[in-house]
Amino acid sequence: MTLSPEEALRKAEAAGIHRLRIPTPFAVGRVNCYLLEDEPLTLIDTGPNSGKALDELQGQLSARGHSIDDLELVILTHQHIDHLGLVEIVVQHSGAEVAAIGLAAKRLANFAEDAEEEDRFAVDLMLRNGIPPEVAHALKSVSRSFRGWGAKAEVTRPLDDGEQLRFGDRTLEALHRPGHSPSDTVFWDEERRILIAADHLIAHISSNPLISRPLDGSSQRTQALVTYIESMRRTREMPAEIVLSGHGEPIVDHVALIDDRLAKHERRKEKIYALIAAQPRSGYEIAQAIWGNVAVTQAFLTLSEVIGHADLLVNEGRVRETDDGEVIRYEATG
Ligand SMILES: [Zn+2]
């Protein structure tokens, strides 16, 4: 029997996992953090760095009889600022340990420099894929204006993929599931069949596989969608009953959701192949053919979508990249 999302939330609560919905200034709306009432008292993600988020975090913790000072462990699910911006303040108040995938520790510790580097990378990627310079630079300013909602995180408890985190009442297995971001980590309670998945899987929106620099600091971009599809396939095999997301309601049938997402990517891939087969195009031209002139803020998102699907086609040998020294174009091989 599949649970309803409400039943799933109640079941998670009965297991000591409480959803805290923290406001963000972003289009995605509130972010889900999870309070784990166990030994140690644990907060999974913190919400963004803002007074409003801090107020609500305090309020929602105190409604359960806790304060920020009581937190003993903060677990970070991934590198995005809507999930981790308050970590520095939470640690200052509580002295909590900070656990995150070890591969991301260096970047999390160098937040400001890393964000700057990531913006440079994004601008370069956009220009190389035909996005007009004014759009690329406008987007960089937008990204910079969001910087204040983030913060650096000193990871005191770096996690390996597959590492078990032991609590008084449960064990969570940390599983690296990159794709939405390179640091996406999900936490698996095998005994209760509850997966805390953050933005790896979201019920009401598909998680954007944003193109990013790899965690090892190399300049080569990730094949974000290729990686994300592999990660989804691995999650599909898990016997989860409840998947708790970073935004929105719990997922109660992750296999159906993943199958739906995989089918959607397959359709989009074929649509992009048809556009490329008709004539060679840059990533930007493909994005325009699909979405028209989207808002500036969507330019990187839509480009990530296009490049992600083009990567799949390149890996299948159906499409190749050509480079005139300025702009990369895709053309059909057949
Ligand atoms: Zn995210």
mmCIF file of C-alpha atoms and ligand atoms in Angstrom:
data_model
loop_
_atom_site.group_PDB
_atom_site.id
_atom_site.type_symbol
_atom_site.label_atom_id
_atom_site.label_comp_id
_atom_site.label_asym_id
_atom_site.label_seq_id
_atom_site.Cartn_x
_atom_site.Cartn_y
_atom_site.Cartn_z
ATOM 1 C CA MET A 1 0.000 0.000 0.000
ATOM 2 C CA THR A 2 1.303 3.403 -0.947
ATOM 3 C CA LEU A 3 1.009 6.042 1.735
ATOM 4 C CA SER A 4 -0.427 9.481 1.091
ATOM 5 C CA PRO A 5 2.079 12.335 1.434
ATOM 6 C CA GLU A 6 0.343 13.367 4.706
ATOM 7 C CA GLU A 7 0.651 9.844 6.089
ATOM 8 C CA ALA A 8 4.297 9.813 5.046
ATOM 9 C CA LEU A 9 4.960 13.025 6.980
ATOM 10 C CA ARG A 10 3.215 11.614 10.063
ATOM 11 C CA LYS A 11 5.180 8.390 9.797
ATOM 12 C CA ALA A 12 8.436 10.332 9.523
ATOM 13 C CA GLU A 13 7.421 12.382 12.577
ATOM 14 C CA ALA A 14 6.713 9.195 14.510
ATOM 15 C CA ALA A 15 10.284 8.202 13.607
ATOM 16 C CA GLY A 16 11.573 11.489 15.054
ATOM 17 C CA ILE A 17 12.085 13.261 11.734
ATOM 18 C CA HIS A 18 10.356 16.631 11.657
ATOM 19 C CA ARG A 19 10.086 18.827 8.588
ATOM 20 C CA LEU A 20 10.911 22.488 9.193
ATOM 21 C CA ARG A 21 9.804 24.721 6.314
ATOM 22 C CA ILE A 22 12.169 27.680 6.129
ATOM 23 C CA PRO A 23 11.534 30.697 3.861
ATOM 24 C CA THR A 24 13.910 31.570 1.026
ATOM 25 C CA PRO A 25 14.014 34.611 -1.277
ATOM 26 C CA PHE A 26 14.150 32.292 -4.307
ATOM 27 C CA ALA A 27 11.469 31.276 -6.821
ATOM 28 C CA VAL A 28 11.490 27.751 -5.409
ATOM 29 C CA GLY A 29 9.792 29.001 -2.226
ATOM 30 C CA ARG A 30 10.394 27.407 1.162
ATOM 31 C CA VAL A 31 13.141 24.880 1.722
ATOM 32 C CA ASN A 32 12.602 21.763 3.812
ATOM 33 C CA CYS A 33 15.071 21.240 6.613
ATOM 34 C CA TYR A 34 14.652 18.208 8.841
ATOM 35 C CA LEU A 35 15.086 18.034 12.578
ATOM 36 C CA LEU A 36 16.202 14.603 13.713
ATOM 37 C CA GLU A 37 15.234 14.097 17.342
ATOM 38 C CA ASP A 38 17.866 11.567 18.237
ATOM 39 C CA GLU A 39 21.299 11.426 19.820
ATOM 40 C CA PRO A 40 22.928 13.674 18.659
ATOM 41 C CA LEU A 41 20.164 16.232 18.074
ATOM 42 C CA THR A 42 20.552 16.876 14.364
ATOM 43 C CA LEU A 43 19.462 19.428 11.803
ATOM 44 C CA ILE A 44 19.580 18.375 8.163
ATOM 45 C CA ASP A 45 20.117 21.572 6.142
ATOM 46 C CA THR A 46 19.663 25.004 7.668
ATOM 47 C CA GLY A 47 17.901 27.256 5.175
ATOM 48 C CA PRO A 48 19.406 30.420 3.664
ATOM 49 C CA ASN A 49 21.339 33.107 5.491
ATOM 50 C CA SER A 50 18.652 35.664 6.364
ATOM 51 C CA GLY A 51 17.073 37.094 9.499
ATOM 52 C CA LYS A 52 13.704 35.802 8.383
ATOM 53 C CA ALA A 53 15.013 32.270 7.915
ATOM 54 C CA LEU A 54 16.766 32.424 11.296
ATOM 55 C CA ASP A 55 13.582 33.629 13.034
ATOM 56 C CA GLU A 56 11.560 30.833 11.532
ATOM 57 C CA LEU A 57 14.193 28.227 12.306
ATOM 58 C CA GLN A 58 14.240 29.400 15.928
ATOM 59 C CA GLY A 59 10.445 29.453 16.085
ATOM 60 C CA GLN A 60 9.985 26.015 14.568
ATOM 61 C CA LEU A 61 12.686 24.502 16.798
ATOM 62 C CA SER A 62 11.191 26.046 19.924
ATOM 63 C CA ALA A 63 7.736 24.738 18.964
ATOM 64 C CA ARG A 64 9.347 21.316 19.439
ATOM 65 C CA GLY A 65 11.019 22.302 22.694
ATOM 66 C CA HIS A 66 14.502 22.957 21.308
ATOM 67 C CA SER A 67 16.664 25.951 20.553
ATOM 68 C CA ILE A 68 19.450 26.442 18.049
ATOM 69 C CA ASP A 69 21.936 26.156 20.927
ATOM 70 C CA ASP A 70 20.808 22.562 21.519
ATOM 71 C CA LEU A 71 21.799 21.331 18.070
ATOM 72 C CA GLU A 72 24.723 18.921 18.148
ATOM 73 C CA LEU A 73 25.084 17.995 14.493
ATOM 74 C CA VAL A 74 24.253 19.747 11.224
ATOM 75 C CA ILE A 75 24.153 17.604 8.095
ATOM 76 C CA LEU A 76 24.423 19.349 4.733
ATOM 77 C CA THR A 77 22.801 17.656 1.751
ATOM 78 C CA HIS A 78 24.463 19.762 -0.951
ATOM 79 C CA GLN A 79 26.226 22.992 -1.780
ATOM 80 C CA HIS A 80 23.261 25.241 -2.713
ATOM 81 C CA ILE A 81 22.782 28.350 -0.604
ATOM 82 C CA ASP A 82 19.054 27.912 0.037
ATOM 83 C CA HIS A 83 20.033 24.766 1.967
ATOM 84 C CA LEU A 84 23.125 25.819 3.878
ATOM 85 C CA GLY A 85 23.255 29.616 4.261
ATOM 86 C CA LEU A 86 22.557 29.612 7.991
ATOM 87 C CA VAL A 87 25.149 26.992 8.846
ATOM 88 C CA GLU A 88 27.748 29.467 10.111
ATOM 89 C CA ILE A 89 25.280 31.134 12.483
ATOM 90 C CA VAL A 90 23.886 27.812 13.694
ATOM 91 C CA VAL A 91 27.408 26.583 14.457
ATOM 92 C CA GLN A 92 28.318 29.834 16.249
ATOM 93 C CA HIS A 93 25.303 29.388 18.538
ATOM 94 C CA SER A 94 25.475 25.665 19.084
ATOM 95 C CA GLY A 95 29.011 24.505 18.446
ATOM 96 C CA ALA A 96 27.437 21.707 16.406
ATOM 97 C CA GLU A 97 29.537 19.417 14.247
ATOM 98 C CA VAL A 98 29.004 19.813 10.504
ATOM 99 C CA ALA A 99 28.764 16.695 8.348
ATOM 100 C CA ALA A 100 28.828 16.749 4.551
ATOM 101 C CA ILE A 101 30.274 14.708 1.733
ATOM 102 C CA GLY A 102 34.044 15.017 2.120
ATOM 103 C CA LEU A 103 34.551 15.734 -1.584
ATOM 104 C CA ALA A 104 32.784 19.083 -1.118
ATOM 105 C CA ALA A 105 34.491 20.159 2.110
ATOM 106 C CA LYS A 106 37.111 22.374 0.509
ATOM 107 C CA ARG A 107 34.592 24.227 -1.616
ATOM 108 C CA LEU A 108 32.182 24.662 1.262
ATOM 109 C CA ALA A 109 34.977 26.158 3.360
ATOM 110 C CA ASN A 110 35.926 28.631 0.618
ATOM 111 C CA PHE A 111 32.421 29.814 -0.117
ATOM 112 C CA ALA A 112 33.132 33.338 -1.375
ATOM 113 C CA GLU A 113 36.063 32.437 -3.628
ATOM 114 C CA ASP A 114 34.260 29.348 -4.816
ATOM 115 C CA ALA A 115 31.110 31.288 -5.731
ATOM 116 C CA GLU A 116 33.216 33.780 -7.647
ATOM 117 C CA GLU A 117 34.970 30.952 -9.469
ATOM 118 C CA GLU A 118 31.646 29.260 -10.241
ATOM 119 C CA ASP A 119 30.283 32.513 -11.719
ATOM 120 C CA ARG A 120 33.351 32.879 -13.936
ATOM 121 C CA PHE A 121 32.885 29.301 -15.073
ATOM 122 C CA ALA A 122 29.187 29.909 -15.821
ATOM 123 C CA VAL A 123 29.848 33.083 -17.820
ATOM 124 C CA ASP A 124 32.509 31.309 -19.858
ATOM 125 C CA LEU A 125 30.202 28.351 -20.493
ATOM 126 C CA MET A 126 27.377 30.663 -21.579
ATOM 127 C CA LEU A 127 29.581 32.635 -23.976
ATOM 128 C CA ARG A 128 31.040 29.462 -25.483
ATOM 129 C CA ASN A 129 27.510 28.187 -26.086
ATOM 130 C CA GLY A 130 26.331 31.301 -27.873
ATOM 131 C CA ILE A 131 24.541 33.214 -25.130
ATOM 132 C CA PRO A 132 24.884 36.971 -25.808
ATOM 133 C CA PRO A 133 27.483 38.658 -23.556
ATOM 134 C CA GLU A 134 24.950 41.104 -22.071
ATOM 135 C CA VAL A 135 22.774 38.203 -20.905
ATOM 136 C CA ALA A 136 25.744 36.282 -19.479
ATOM 137 C CA HIS A 137 26.999 39.309 -17.553
ATOM 138 C CA ALA A 138 23.524 40.278 -16.311
ATOM 139 C CA LEU A 139 23.155 36.787 -14.930
ATOM 140 C CA LYS A 140 26.490 37.078 -13.170
ATOM 141 C CA SER A 141 25.211 40.211 -11.397
ATOM 142 C CA VAL A 142 22.050 38.385 -10.351
ATOM 143 C CA SER A 143 24.119 35.527 -8.964
ATOM 144 C CA ARG A 144 26.339 37.969 -7.104
ATOM 145 C CA SER A 145 23.328 39.693 -5.570
ATOM 146 C CA PHE A 146 22.246 36.325 -4.119
ATOM 147 C CA ARG A 147 25.661 35.686 -2.570
ATOM 148 C CA GLY A 148 24.658 37.111 0.798
ATOM 149 C CA TRP A 149 22.160 34.301 1.344
ATOM 150 C CA GLY A 150 25.019 31.839 1.441
ATOM 151 C CA ALA A 151 27.855 31.323 3.903
ATOM 152 C CA LYS A 152 30.949 29.261 4.327
ATOM 153 C CA ALA A 153 30.734 25.938 6.093
ATOM 154 C CA GLU A 154 33.576 24.268 7.970
ATOM 155 C CA VAL A 155 32.928 20.568 7.591
ATOM 156 C CA THR A 156 34.163 18.895 10.779
ATOM 157 C CA ARG A 157 32.744 15.513 9.864
ATOM 158 C CA PRO A 158 33.613 14.753 6.216
ATOM 159 C CA LEU A 159 31.610 11.792 4.920
ATOM 160 C CA ASP A 160 32.606 9.089 2.460
ATOM 161 C CA ASP A 161 30.113 7.713 -0.014
ATOM 162 C CA GLY A 162 28.466 4.774 1.759
ATOM 163 C CA GLU A 163 29.556 5.842 5.238
ATOM 164 C CA GLN A 164 27.217 5.014 8.097
ATOM 165 C CA LEU A 165 26.224 7.727 10.529
ATOM 166 C CA ARG A 166 25.185 6.216 13.816
ATOM 167 C CA PHE A 167 22.609 7.802 16.115
ATOM 168 C CA GLY A 168 21.122 6.598 19.391
ATOM 169 C CA ASP A 169 18.072 5.284 17.624
ATOM 170 C CA ARG A 170 19.036 4.763 13.985
ATOM 171 C CA THR A 171 21.737 4.490 11.368
ATOM 172 C CA LEU A 172 21.786 6.683 8.289
ATOM 173 C CA GLU A 173 23.856 5.717 5.301
ATOM 174 C CA ALA A 174 25.295 8.672 3.386
ATOM 175 C CA LEU A 175 25.086 8.059 -0.366
ATOM 176 C CA HIS A 176 26.600 10.406 -2.913
ATOM 177 C CA ARG A 177 24.018 11.047 -5.657
ATOM 178 C CA PRO A 178 25.434 13.860 -7.798
ATOM 179 C CA GLY A 179 23.507 15.448 -10.642
ATOM 180 C CA HIS A 180 21.364 18.315 -9.398
ATOM 181 C CA SER A 181 24.630 19.523 -7.896
ATOM 182 C CA PRO A 182 28.002 17.737 -7.710
ATOM 183 C CA SER A 183 27.705 17.356 -3.925
ATOM 184 C CA ASP A 184 24.163 15.924 -3.646
ATOM 185 C CA THR A 185 24.104 13.411 -0.828
ATOM 186 C CA VAL A 186 21.103 11.392 0.316
ATOM 187 C CA PHE A 187 20.676 9.755 3.728
ATOM 188 C CA TRP A 188 19.186 6.291 3.922
ATOM 189 C CA ASP A 189 17.474 4.760 6.926
ATOM 190 C CA GLU A 190 17.301 1.188 5.716
ATOM 191 C CA GLU A 191 15.443 -0.087 8.755
ATOM 192 C CA ARG A 192 12.570 2.389 8.350
ATOM 193 C CA ARG A 193 12.890 2.606 4.552
ATOM 194 C CA ILE A 194 13.048 6.389 4.747
ATOM 195 C CA LEU A 195 15.316 8.262 2.346
ATOM 196 C CA ILE A 196 16.191 11.876 3.083
ATOM 197 C CA ALA A 197 16.919 13.008 -0.454
ATOM 198 C CA ALA A 198 16.877 16.832 -0.470
ATOM 199 C CA ASP A 199 16.943 18.131 -4.053
ATOM 200 C CA HIS A 200 17.954 14.820 -5.593
ATOM 201 C CA LEU A 201 14.222 14.152 -6.016
ATOM 202 C CA ILE A 202 11.378 16.638 -5.673
ATOM 203 C CA ALA A 203 7.746 15.661 -6.238
ATOM 204 C CA HIS A 204 6.342 18.802 -7.845
ATOM 205 C CA ILE A 205 9.298 20.033 -9.907
ATOM 206 C CA SER A 206 12.076 18.208 -11.721
ATOM 207 C CA SER A 207 15.460 18.860 -10.143
ATOM 208 C CA ASN A 208 17.552 20.880 -12.574
ATOM 209 C CA PRO A 209 20.828 19.162 -13.328
ATOM 210 C CA LEU A 210 22.803 22.408 -13.243
ATOM 211 C CA ILE A 211 26.153 22.346 -14.971
ATOM 212 C CA SER A 212 28.895 23.022 -12.516
ATOM 213 C CA ARG A 213 32.609 22.676 -11.932
ATOM 214 C CA PRO A 214 33.590 19.262 -10.624
ATOM 215 C CA LEU A 215 34.289 19.047 -6.891
ATOM 216 C CA ASP A 216 37.934 18.131 -7.436
ATOM 217 C CA GLY A 217 38.597 21.660 -8.676
ATOM 218 C CA SER A 218 39.396 20.690 -12.248
ATOM 219 C CA SER A 219 38.112 23.087 -14.885
ATOM 220 C CA GLN A 220 36.404 20.460 -17.048
ATOM 221 C CA ARG A 221 32.626 20.788 -16.691
ATOM 222 C CA THR A 222 30.497 17.930 -15.376
ATOM 223 C CA GLN A 223 28.037 16.036 -17.566
ATOM 224 C CA ALA A 224 25.366 16.950 -15.072
ATOM 225 C CA LEU A 225 22.368 15.266 -16.681
ATOM 226 C CA VAL A 226 24.292 12.097 -17.562
ATOM 227 C CA THR A 227 25.423 11.922 -13.936
ATOM 228 C CA TYR A 228 21.950 12.737 -12.648
ATOM 229 C CA ILE A 229 20.302 9.964 -14.672
ATOM 230 C CA GLU A 230 22.824 7.452 -13.278
ATOM 231 C CA SER A 231 22.093 8.703 -9.778
ATOM 232 C CA MET A 232 18.328 8.432 -10.289
ATOM 233 C CA ARG A 233 18.732 4.852 -11.560
ATOM 234 C CA ARG A 234 20.589 3.936 -8.379
ATOM 235 C CA THR A 235 17.907 5.507 -6.192
ATOM 236 C CA ARG A 236 15.228 3.720 -8.215
ATOM 237 C CA GLU A 237 16.609 0.377 -7.010
ATOM 238 C CA MET A 238 16.214 1.303 -3.349
ATOM 239 C CA PRO A 239 13.246 -0.138 -1.450
ATOM 240 C CA ALA A 240 12.258 3.245 -0.019
ATOM 241 C CA GLU A 241 8.761 3.752 1.320
ATOM 242 C CA ILE A 242 9.148 7.463 1.994
ATOM 243 C CA VAL A 243 11.420 9.953 0.272
ATOM 244 C CA LEU A 244 11.752 13.289 2.053
ATOM 245 C CA SER A 245 12.588 16.140 -0.310
ATOM 246 C CA GLY A 246 14.303 19.481 -0.020
ATOM 247 C CA HIS A 247 11.203 21.264 -1.284
ATOM 248 C CA GLY A 248 7.509 20.363 -1.169
ATOM 249 C CA GLU A 249 5.808 17.175 -0.043
ATOM 250 C CA PRO A 250 7.211 13.704 0.615
ATOM 251 C CA ILE A 251 7.454 11.288 -2.317
ATOM 252 C CA VAL A 252 5.560 8.068 -1.700
ATOM 253 C CA ASP A 253 6.246 6.283 -4.996
ATOM 254 C CA HIS A 254 9.768 7.171 -6.031
ATOM 255 C CA VAL A 255 9.941 4.443 -8.703
ATOM 256 C CA ALA A 256 6.968 5.906 -10.601
ATOM 257 C CA LEU A 257 8.352 9.420 -10.184
ATOM 258 C CA ILE A 258 11.805 8.428 -11.447
ATOM 259 C CA ASP A 259 10.321 6.506 -14.389
ATOM 260 C CA ASP A 260 8.304 9.579 -15.264
ATOM 261 C CA ARG A 261 11.384 11.822 -15.099
ATOM 262 C CA LEU A 262 13.486 9.404 -17.168
ATOM 263 C CA ALA A 263 10.766 9.272 -19.840
ATOM 264 C CA LYS A 264 10.589 13.059 -19.883
ATOM 265 C CA HIS A 265 14.353 13.341 -20.430
ATOM 266 C CA GLU A 266 14.127 10.764 -23.207
ATOM 267 C CA ARG A 267 11.434 12.811 -24.996
ATOM 268 C CA ARG A 268 13.368 16.039 -24.580
ATOM 269 C CA LYS A 269 16.536 14.368 -25.875
ATOM 270 C CA GLU A 270 14.721 13.293 -29.076
ATOM 271 C CA LYS A 271 13.259 16.757 -29.513
ATOM 272 C CA ILE A 272 16.745 18.265 -29.255
ATOM 273 C CA TYR A 273 18.120 15.635 -31.627
ATOM 274 C CA ALA A 274 15.497 16.619 -34.224
ATOM 275 C CA LEU A 275 16.522 20.287 -33.909
ATOM 276 C CA ILE A 276 20.210 19.413 -34.335
ATOM 277 C CA ALA A 277 19.525 17.028 -37.228
ATOM 278 C CA ALA A 278 17.635 19.812 -39.055
ATOM 279 C CA GLN A 279 20.664 22.107 -38.831
ATOM 280 C CA PRO A 280 23.767 22.548 -36.646
ATOM 281 C CA ARG A 281 22.968 24.816 -33.698
ATOM 282 C CA SER A 282 24.602 26.277 -30.610
ATOM 283 C CA GLY A 283 23.222 25.472 -27.163
ATOM 284 C CA TYR A 284 21.662 28.919 -27.047
ATOM 285 C CA GLU A 285 19.969 28.464 -30.420
ATOM 286 C CA ILE A 286 18.526 25.145 -29.275
ATOM 287 C CA ALA A 287 17.267 26.724 -26.051
ATOM 288 C CA GLN A 288 15.624 29.522 -28.035
ATOM 289 C CA ALA A 289 14.010 27.045 -30.429
ATOM 290 C CA ILE A 290 12.448 25.259 -27.450
ATOM 291 C CA TRP A 291 11.642 28.035 -24.997
ATOM 292 C CA GLY A 292 11.813 31.217 -27.064
ATOM 293 C CA ASN A 293 13.337 34.242 -25.389
ATOM 294 C CA VAL A 294 13.260 33.215 -21.739
ATOM 295 C CA ALA A 295 13.960 35.548 -18.856
ATOM 296 C CA VAL A 296 17.617 36.352 -18.217
ATOM 297 C CA THR A 297 17.466 34.491 -14.911
ATOM 298 C CA GLN A 298 16.469 31.327 -16.784
ATOM 299 C CA ALA A 299 19.299 31.485 -19.331
ATOM 300 C CA PHE A 300 21.760 29.293 -17.430
ATOM 301 C CA LEU A 301 19.035 26.869 -16.402
ATOM 302 C CA THR A 302 17.800 26.322 -19.943
ATOM 303 C CA LEU A 303 21.361 26.087 -21.263
ATOM 304 C CA SER A 304 22.112 23.424 -18.632
ATOM 305 C CA GLU A 305 19.051 21.499 -19.857
ATOM 306 C CA VAL A 306 20.151 21.693 -23.485
ATOM 307 C CA ILE A 307 23.789 20.778 -22.851
ATOM 308 C CA GLY A 308 22.700 17.929 -20.568
ATOM 309 C CA HIS A 309 20.612 16.328 -23.293
ATOM 310 C CA ALA A 310 23.227 17.071 -25.961
ATOM 311 C CA ASP A 311 25.776 15.239 -23.758
ATOM 312 C CA LEU A 312 23.525 12.162 -23.875
ATOM 313 C CA LEU A 313 23.398 12.399 -27.683
ATOM 314 C CA VAL A 314 27.174 12.904 -27.930
ATOM 315 C CA ASN A 315 27.741 9.868 -25.681
ATOM 316 C CA GLU A 316 25.417 7.844 -27.948
ATOM 317 C CA GLY A 317 27.481 8.908 -30.955
ATOM 318 C CA ARG A 318 24.511 10.598 -32.666
ATOM 319 C CA VAL A 319 25.757 14.159 -32.239
ATOM 320 C CA ARG A 320 29.178 15.787 -32.181
ATOM 321 C CA GLU A 321 30.432 19.145 -31.016
ATOM 322 C CA THR A 322 32.108 21.485 -33.471
ATOM 323 C CA ASP A 323 34.096 24.489 -32.353
ATOM 324 C CA ASP A 324 34.874 27.490 -34.553
ATOM 325 C CA GLY A 325 37.075 28.902 -31.804
ATOM 326 C CA GLU A 326 34.284 31.096 -30.505
ATOM 327 C CA VAL A 327 31.082 29.129 -30.215
ATOM 328 C CA ILE A 328 30.445 25.417 -29.760
ATOM 329 C CA ARG A 329 27.783 23.988 -32.073
ATOM 330 C CA TYR A 330 26.146 20.594 -32.175
ATOM 331 C CA GLU A 331 25.695 18.683 -35.406
ATOM 332 C CA ALA A 332 24.280 15.262 -36.216
ATOM 333 C CA THR A 333 26.828 12.567 -37.081
ATOM 334 C CA GLY A 334 24.506 10.466 -39.275
HETATM 335 ZN ZN ZN B 1 19.586 22.617 -4.690
#
